[in-house]
Coordinates of C-alpha atoms and ligand atoms in Angstrom, one line a residue:
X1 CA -5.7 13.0 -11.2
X2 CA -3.8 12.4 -14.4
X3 CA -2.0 9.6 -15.4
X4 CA 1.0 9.5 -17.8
X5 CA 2.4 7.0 -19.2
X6 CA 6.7 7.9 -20.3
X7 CA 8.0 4.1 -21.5
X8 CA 6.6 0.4 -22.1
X9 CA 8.7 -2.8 -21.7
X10 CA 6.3 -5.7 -22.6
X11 CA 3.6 -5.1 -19.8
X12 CA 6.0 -3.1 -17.2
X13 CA 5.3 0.7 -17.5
X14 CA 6.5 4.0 -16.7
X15 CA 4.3 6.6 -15.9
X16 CA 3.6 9.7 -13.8
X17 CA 0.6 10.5 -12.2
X18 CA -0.4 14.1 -10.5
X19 CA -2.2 15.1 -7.6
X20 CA -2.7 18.4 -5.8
X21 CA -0.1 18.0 -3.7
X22 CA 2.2 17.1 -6.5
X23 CA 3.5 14.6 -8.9
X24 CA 4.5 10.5 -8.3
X25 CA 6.8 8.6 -10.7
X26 CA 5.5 4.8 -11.2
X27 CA 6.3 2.5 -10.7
X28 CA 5.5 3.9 -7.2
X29 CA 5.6 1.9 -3.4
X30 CA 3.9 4.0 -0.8
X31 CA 5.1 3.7 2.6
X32 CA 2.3 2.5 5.1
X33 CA 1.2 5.4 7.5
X34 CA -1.9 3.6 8.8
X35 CA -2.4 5.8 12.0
X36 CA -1.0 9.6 10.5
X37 CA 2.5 8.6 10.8
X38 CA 5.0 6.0 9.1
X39 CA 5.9 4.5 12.3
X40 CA 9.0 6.1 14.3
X41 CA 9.7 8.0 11.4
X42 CA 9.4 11.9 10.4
X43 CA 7.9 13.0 7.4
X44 CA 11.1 14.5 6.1
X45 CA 13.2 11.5 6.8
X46 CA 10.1 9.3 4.7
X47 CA 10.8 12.3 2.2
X48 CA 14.7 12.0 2.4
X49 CA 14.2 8.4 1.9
X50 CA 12.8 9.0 -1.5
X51 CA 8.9 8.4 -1.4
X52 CA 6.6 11.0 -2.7
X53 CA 3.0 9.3 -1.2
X54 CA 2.2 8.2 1.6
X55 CA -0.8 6.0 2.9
X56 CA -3.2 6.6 5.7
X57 CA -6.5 4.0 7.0
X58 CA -10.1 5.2 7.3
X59 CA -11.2 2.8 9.2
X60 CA -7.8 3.8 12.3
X61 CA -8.3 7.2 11.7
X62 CA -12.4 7.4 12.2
X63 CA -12.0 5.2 15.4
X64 CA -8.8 7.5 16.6
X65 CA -8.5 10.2 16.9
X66 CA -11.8 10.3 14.4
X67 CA -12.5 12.2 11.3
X68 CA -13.9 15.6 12.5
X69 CA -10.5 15.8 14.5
X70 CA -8.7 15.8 11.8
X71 CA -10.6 17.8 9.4
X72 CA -11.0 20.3 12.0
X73 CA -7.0 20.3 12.3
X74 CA -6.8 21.3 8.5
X75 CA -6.7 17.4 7.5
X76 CA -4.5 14.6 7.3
X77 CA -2.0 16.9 5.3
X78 CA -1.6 19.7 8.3
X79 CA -2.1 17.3 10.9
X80 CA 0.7 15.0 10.1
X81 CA 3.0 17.7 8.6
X82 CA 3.3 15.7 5.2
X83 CA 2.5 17.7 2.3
X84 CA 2.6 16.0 -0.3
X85 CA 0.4 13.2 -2.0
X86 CA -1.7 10.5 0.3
X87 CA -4.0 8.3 -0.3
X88 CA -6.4 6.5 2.0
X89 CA -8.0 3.2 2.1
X90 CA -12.1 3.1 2.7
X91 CA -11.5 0.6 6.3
X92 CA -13.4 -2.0 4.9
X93 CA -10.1 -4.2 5.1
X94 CA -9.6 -3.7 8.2
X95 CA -13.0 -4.2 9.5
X96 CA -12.8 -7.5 8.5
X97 CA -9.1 -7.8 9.8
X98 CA -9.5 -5.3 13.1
X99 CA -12.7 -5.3 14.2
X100 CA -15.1 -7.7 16.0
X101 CA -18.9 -8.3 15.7
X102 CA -18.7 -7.4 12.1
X103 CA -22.1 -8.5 10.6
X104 CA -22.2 -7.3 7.1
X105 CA -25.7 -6.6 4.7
X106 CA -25.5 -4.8 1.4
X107 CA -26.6 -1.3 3.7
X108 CA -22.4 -1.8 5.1
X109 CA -20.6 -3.3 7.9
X110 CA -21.7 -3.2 11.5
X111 CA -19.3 -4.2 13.8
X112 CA -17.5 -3.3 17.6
X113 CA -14.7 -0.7 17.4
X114 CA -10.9 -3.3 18.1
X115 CA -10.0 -0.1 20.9
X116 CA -12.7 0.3 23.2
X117 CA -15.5 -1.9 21.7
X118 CA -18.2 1.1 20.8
X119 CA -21.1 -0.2 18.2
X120 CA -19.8 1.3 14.5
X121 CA -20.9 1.1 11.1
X122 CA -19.0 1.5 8.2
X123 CA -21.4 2.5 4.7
X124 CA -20.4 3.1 1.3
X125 CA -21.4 6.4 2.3
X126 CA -19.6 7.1 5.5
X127 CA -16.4 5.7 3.9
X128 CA -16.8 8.5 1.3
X129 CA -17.2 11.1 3.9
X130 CA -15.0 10.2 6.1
X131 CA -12.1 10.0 3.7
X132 CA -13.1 13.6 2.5
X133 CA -12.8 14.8 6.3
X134 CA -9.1 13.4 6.1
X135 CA -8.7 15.4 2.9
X136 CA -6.5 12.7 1.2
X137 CA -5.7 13.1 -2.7
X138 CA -6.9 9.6 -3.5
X139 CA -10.0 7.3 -1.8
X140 CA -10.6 3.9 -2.1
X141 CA -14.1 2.8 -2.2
X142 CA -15.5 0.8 0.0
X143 CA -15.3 -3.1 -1.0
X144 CA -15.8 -6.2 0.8
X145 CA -12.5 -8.4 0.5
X146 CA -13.6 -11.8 1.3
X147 CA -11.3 -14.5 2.6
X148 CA -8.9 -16.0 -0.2
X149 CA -10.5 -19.4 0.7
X150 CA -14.2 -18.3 0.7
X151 CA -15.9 -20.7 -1.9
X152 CA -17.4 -19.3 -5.1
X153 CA -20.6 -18.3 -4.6
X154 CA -19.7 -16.3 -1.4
X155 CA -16.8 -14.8 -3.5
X156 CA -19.3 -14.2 -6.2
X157 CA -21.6 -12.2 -3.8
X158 CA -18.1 -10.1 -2.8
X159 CA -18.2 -8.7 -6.0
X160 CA -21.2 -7.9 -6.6
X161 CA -21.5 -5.7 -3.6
X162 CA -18.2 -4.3 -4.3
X163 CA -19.6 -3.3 -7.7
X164 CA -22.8 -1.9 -5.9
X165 CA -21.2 0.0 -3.0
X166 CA -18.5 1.4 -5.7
X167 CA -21.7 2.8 -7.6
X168 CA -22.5 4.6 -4.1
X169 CA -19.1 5.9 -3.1
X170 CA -19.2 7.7 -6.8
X171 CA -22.3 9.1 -6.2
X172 CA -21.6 10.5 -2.9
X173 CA -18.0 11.8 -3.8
X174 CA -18.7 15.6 -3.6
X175 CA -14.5 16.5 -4.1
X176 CA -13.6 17.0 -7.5
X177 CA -9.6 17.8 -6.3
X178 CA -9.5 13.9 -4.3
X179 CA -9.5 11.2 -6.7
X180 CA -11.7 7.6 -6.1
X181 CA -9.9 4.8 -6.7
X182 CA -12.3 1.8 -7.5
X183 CA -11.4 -1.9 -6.4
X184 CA -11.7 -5.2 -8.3
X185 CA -12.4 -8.2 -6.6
X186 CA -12.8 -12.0 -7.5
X187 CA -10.0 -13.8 -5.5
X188 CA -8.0 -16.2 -7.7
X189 CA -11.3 -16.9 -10.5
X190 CA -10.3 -15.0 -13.5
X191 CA -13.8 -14.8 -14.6
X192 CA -15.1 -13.5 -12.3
X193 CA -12.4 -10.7 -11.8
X194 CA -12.3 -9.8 -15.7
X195 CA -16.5 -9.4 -14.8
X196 CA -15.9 -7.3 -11.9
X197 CA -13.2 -5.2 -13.5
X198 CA -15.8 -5.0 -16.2
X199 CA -18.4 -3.1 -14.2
X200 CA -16.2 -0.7 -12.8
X201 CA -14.4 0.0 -15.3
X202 CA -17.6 1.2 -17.5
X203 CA -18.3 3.6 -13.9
X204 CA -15.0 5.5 -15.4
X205 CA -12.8 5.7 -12.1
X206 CA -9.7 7.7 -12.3
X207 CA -7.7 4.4 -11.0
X208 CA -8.4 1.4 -10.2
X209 CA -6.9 -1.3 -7.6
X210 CA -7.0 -5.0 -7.3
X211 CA -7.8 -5.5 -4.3
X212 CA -8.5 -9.2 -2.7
X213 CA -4.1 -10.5 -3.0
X214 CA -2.1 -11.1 -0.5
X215 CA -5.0 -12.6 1.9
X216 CA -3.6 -15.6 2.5
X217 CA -3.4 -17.1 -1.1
X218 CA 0.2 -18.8 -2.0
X219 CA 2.3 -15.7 -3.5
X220 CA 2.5 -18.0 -7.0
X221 CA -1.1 -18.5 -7.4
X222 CA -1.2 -14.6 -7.3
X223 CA 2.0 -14.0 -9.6
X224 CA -0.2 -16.0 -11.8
X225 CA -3.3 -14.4 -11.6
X226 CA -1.5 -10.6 -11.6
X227 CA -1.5 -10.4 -15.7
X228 CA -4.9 -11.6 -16.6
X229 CA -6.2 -9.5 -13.7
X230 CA -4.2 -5.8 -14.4
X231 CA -4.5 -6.2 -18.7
X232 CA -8.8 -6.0 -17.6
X233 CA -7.9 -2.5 -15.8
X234 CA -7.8 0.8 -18.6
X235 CA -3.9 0.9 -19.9
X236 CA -3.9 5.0 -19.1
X237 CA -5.5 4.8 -15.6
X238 CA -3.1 4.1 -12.4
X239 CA -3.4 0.3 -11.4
X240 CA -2.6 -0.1 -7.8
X241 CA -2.1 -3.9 -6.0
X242 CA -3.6 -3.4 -2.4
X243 CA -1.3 -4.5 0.7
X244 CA 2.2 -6.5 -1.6
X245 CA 4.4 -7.3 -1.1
X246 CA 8.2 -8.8 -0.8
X247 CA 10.5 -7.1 -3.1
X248 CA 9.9 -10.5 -5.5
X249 CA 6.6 -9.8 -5.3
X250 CA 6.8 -5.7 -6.3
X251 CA 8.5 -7.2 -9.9
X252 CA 6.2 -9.9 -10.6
X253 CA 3.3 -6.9 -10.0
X254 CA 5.6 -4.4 -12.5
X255 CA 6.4 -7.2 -14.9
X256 CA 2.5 -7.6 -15.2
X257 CA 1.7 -3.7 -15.4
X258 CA 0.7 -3.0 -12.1
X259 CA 2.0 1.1 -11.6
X260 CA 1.4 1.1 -7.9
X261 CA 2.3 -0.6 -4.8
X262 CA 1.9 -0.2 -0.6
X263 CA 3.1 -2.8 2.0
X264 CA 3.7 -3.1 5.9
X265 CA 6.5 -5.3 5.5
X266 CA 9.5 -3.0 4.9
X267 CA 8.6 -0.8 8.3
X268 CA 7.2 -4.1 10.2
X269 CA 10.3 -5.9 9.6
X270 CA 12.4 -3.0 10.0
X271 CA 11.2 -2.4 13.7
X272 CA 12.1 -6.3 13.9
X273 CA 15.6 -6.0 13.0
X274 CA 15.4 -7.4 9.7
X275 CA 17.2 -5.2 7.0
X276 CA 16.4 -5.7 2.6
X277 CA 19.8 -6.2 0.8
X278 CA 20.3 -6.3 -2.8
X279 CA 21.7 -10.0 -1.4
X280 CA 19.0 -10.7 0.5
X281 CA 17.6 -10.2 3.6
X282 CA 19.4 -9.9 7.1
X283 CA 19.2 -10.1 10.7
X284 CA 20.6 -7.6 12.6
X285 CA 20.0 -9.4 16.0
X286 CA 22.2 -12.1 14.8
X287 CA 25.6 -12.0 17.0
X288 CA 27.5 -12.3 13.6
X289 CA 26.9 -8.2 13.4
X290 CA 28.4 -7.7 16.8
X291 CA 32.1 -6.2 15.7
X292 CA 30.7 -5.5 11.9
X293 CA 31.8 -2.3 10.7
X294 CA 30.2 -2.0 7.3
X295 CA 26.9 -0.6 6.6
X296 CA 23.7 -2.6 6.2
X297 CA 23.9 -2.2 2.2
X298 CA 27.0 -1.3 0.6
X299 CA 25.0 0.1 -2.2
X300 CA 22.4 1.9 -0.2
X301 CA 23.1 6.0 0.0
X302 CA 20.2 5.9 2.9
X303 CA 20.8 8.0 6.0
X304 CA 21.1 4.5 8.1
X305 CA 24.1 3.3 5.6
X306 CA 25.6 6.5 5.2
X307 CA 26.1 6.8 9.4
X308 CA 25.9 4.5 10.8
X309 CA 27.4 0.1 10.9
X310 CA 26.0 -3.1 11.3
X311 CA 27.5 -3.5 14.6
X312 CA 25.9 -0.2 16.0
X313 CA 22.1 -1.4 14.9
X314 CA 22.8 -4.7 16.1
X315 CA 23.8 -3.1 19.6
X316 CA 20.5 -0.7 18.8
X317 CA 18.2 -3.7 18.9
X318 CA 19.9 -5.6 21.8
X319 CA 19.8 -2.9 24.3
X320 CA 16.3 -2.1 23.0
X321 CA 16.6 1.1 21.9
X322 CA 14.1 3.5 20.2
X323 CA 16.4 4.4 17.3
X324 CA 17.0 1.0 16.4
X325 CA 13.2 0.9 14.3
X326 CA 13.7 4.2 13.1
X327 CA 16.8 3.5 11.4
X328 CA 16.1 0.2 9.8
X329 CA 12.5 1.4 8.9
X330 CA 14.2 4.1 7.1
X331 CA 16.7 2.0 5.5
X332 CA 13.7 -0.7 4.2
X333 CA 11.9 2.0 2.8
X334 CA 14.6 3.0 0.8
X335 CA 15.4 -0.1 -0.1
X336 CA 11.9 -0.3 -1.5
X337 CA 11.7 3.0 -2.9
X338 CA 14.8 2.7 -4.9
X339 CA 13.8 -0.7 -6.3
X340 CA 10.5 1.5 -7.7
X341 CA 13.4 3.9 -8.8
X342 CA 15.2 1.3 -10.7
X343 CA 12.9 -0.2 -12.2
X344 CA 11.5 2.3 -14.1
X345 CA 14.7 3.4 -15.4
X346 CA 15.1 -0.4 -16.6
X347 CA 11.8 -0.3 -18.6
X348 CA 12.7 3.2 -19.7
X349 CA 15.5 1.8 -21.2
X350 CA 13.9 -1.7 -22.6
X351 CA 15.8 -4.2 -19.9
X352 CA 13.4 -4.6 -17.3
X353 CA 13.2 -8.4 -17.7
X354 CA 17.3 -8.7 -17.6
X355 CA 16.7 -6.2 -14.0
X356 CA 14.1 -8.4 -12.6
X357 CA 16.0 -11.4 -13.0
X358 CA 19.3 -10.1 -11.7
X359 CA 17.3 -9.0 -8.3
X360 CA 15.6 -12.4 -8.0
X361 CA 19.2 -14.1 -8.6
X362 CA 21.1 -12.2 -6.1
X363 CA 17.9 -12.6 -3.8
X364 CA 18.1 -16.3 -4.2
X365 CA 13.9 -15.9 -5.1
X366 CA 12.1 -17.8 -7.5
X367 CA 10.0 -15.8 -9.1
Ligands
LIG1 C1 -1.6 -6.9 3.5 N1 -2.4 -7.4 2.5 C2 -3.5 -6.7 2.1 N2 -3.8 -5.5 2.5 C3 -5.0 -5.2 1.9 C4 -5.8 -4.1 2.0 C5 -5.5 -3.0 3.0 C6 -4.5 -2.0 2.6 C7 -4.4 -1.0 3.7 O1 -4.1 -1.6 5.0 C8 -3.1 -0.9 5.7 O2 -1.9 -1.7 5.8 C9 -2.0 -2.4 6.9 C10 -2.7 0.3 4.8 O3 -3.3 1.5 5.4 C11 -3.3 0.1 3.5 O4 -3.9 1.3 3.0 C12 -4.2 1.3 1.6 C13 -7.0 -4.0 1.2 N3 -7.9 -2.9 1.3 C14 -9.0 -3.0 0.6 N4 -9.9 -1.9 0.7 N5 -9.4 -4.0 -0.2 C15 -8.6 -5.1 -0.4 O5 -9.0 -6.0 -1.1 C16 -7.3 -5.1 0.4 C17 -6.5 -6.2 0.2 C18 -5.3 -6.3 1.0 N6 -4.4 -7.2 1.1
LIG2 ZN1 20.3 2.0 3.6

């Protein structure tokens, strides 16, 4: 992994960092491919679309179709037909979002499988190994991300066993080409963030995440926390915010010098008919697109605006039909993706605080 950094503006950055399986511009979003696949959409249409990494979930893939599958199909790489950069989260998210049972002690997580029930445990060390199985070019490490109310001393125990189970996942990494990403923790108390960030960042990760947003806390009490939080993470290592956001939410993270970015919310809304618009989103269910002949985005060069009119997806989603997701999937991606794209030529060229407020303006956002 190595991390450069091409332009500043204030604390927005423009960087590139490298992996085996190639190179990713920041700032960067990463489509979601939780199970081996961005939902109802190829690899070369998430390519077309303009991402160059992808995401895929430990704790899916070890439950199904489980790790040794996977590895034994070449990895995540061969056995989704994506070939360039992924990275994978440890699970311990989603054992806490999925699972049931989950009884936790500083060994791991115990807890019964969310498909058919089966006893698991998730350690430090199985997280490790399980995420070299899939073969991805960046691993989380295992943290526990409490609940954004949890009061402060159970927050404070979060962090230190995230600091403690990051010191095992380092030990146990055995692949020099796959990159550990360490996670901060410490909900919305600064202190305890800039003390948690403080210990991992002396264990010399090549990135580091902040982990613990978008739980449940109000999106301005994170906007507000996102400087203080990224300016304790090294300035030439990759900072990645964990699961944002709306598009408001990717420019508050870029204005406060956060380089990476991964979200459900483009394809999860896309599958609900809701398409991202330089002018905000819309609704393609709504009857108003029934005789509609322009594209979703006049600006967008996607495959979905290139083809194909508002009036066609809104038919799509009211006679059900399968191509209706894909297209508007596709379409929010890129609508993402090229938001990433933008941005960094803004803060190449000094005016990324005139770009973010002309986006949250024709959004009609506050902030
Ligand atoms: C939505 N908000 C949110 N997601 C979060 C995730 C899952 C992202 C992962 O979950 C899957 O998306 C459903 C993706 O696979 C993604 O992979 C990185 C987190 N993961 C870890 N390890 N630690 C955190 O503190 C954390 C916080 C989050 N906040
Ligand atoms: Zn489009």
């Amino acid at each position: 992994m190595h991390f450069t950094l091409h332009a500043t503006d204030g604390a927005a950055r423009a960087g590139t960092f490298t992996t085996p399986h190639g190179e990713v511009p920041t700032p960067a979003f990463m489509p979601v491919g939780t199970q081996a696949t961005v939902k109802g959409l190829t690899p070369e249409m998430v390519r077309a679309a303009g991402a160059h990494i992808i995401l895929g979930n430990t704790y899916h893939l070890a439950l199904r179709p489980g790790d040794e599958i996977v590895r034994d199909f070449g990895g995540l790489h061969k056995f989704m037909h994506w070939d360039g950069p992924i990275l994978t989260d440890s699970g311990g998210f989603q054992v806490f979002s999925l699972a049931g049972q989950v009884k936790i002690t500083d060994h791991g997580a115990k807890f019964k499988s969310h498909i058919d029930g089966s006893p698991l445990e998730l350690t430090p060390e199985r997280a490790v190994e399980i995420q070299q199985n899939l073969g991805s070019d960046i691993a989380m490490v295992l943290d526990e991300c409490p609940p954004a109310t949890s009061e402060s001393a159970k927050m404070r125990a979060a962090v230190l066993r995230t600091i403690r189970w990051a010191e095992r996942c380092k030990k146990h990494h055995s692949r020099p080409g796959q990159a550990q990403f360490a996670i901060v923790q410490g909900g919305l108390n600064l202190d305890l963030r800039a003390e948690c960030a403080r210990e991992l960042v002396a264990m010399d990760f090549p990135g580091y995440a902040l982990g613990g947003f978008s739980v449940g806390e109000a999106p301005e009490a994170m906007h507000a926390a996102l400087p203080a939080c990224a300016a304790c993470l090294p300035e030439h290592k990759p900072r990645y915010l964990m699961g944002v956001g709306r598009p408001q939410d990717l420019l508050a993270g870029v204005a406060s010098g956060i380089d990476m970015f991964d979200c459900v919310m483009p394809t999860r809304n896309g599958r609900n008919a809701l398409a991202f618009t330089s002018d905000g989103p819309i609704r393609l269910r709504n009857a108003k697109h029934r005789r509609d002949p322009a594209p979703v985005a006049s600006d967008c060069a996607c495959y979905c605006c290139e083809n194909y009119s508002r009036g066609y997806l809104h038919h799509l989603f009211a006679a059900d039909e399968m191509l209706g997701p894909t297209l508007l999937s596709l379409h929010n991606i890129a609508f993402y993706l090229r938001l990433m794209a933008d941005a960094r030529h803004a803060i190449t060229e000094g005016r990324f605080a005139a770009f973010r407020a002309g986006c949250l303006a024709r959004w009609n956002a506050d902030s």
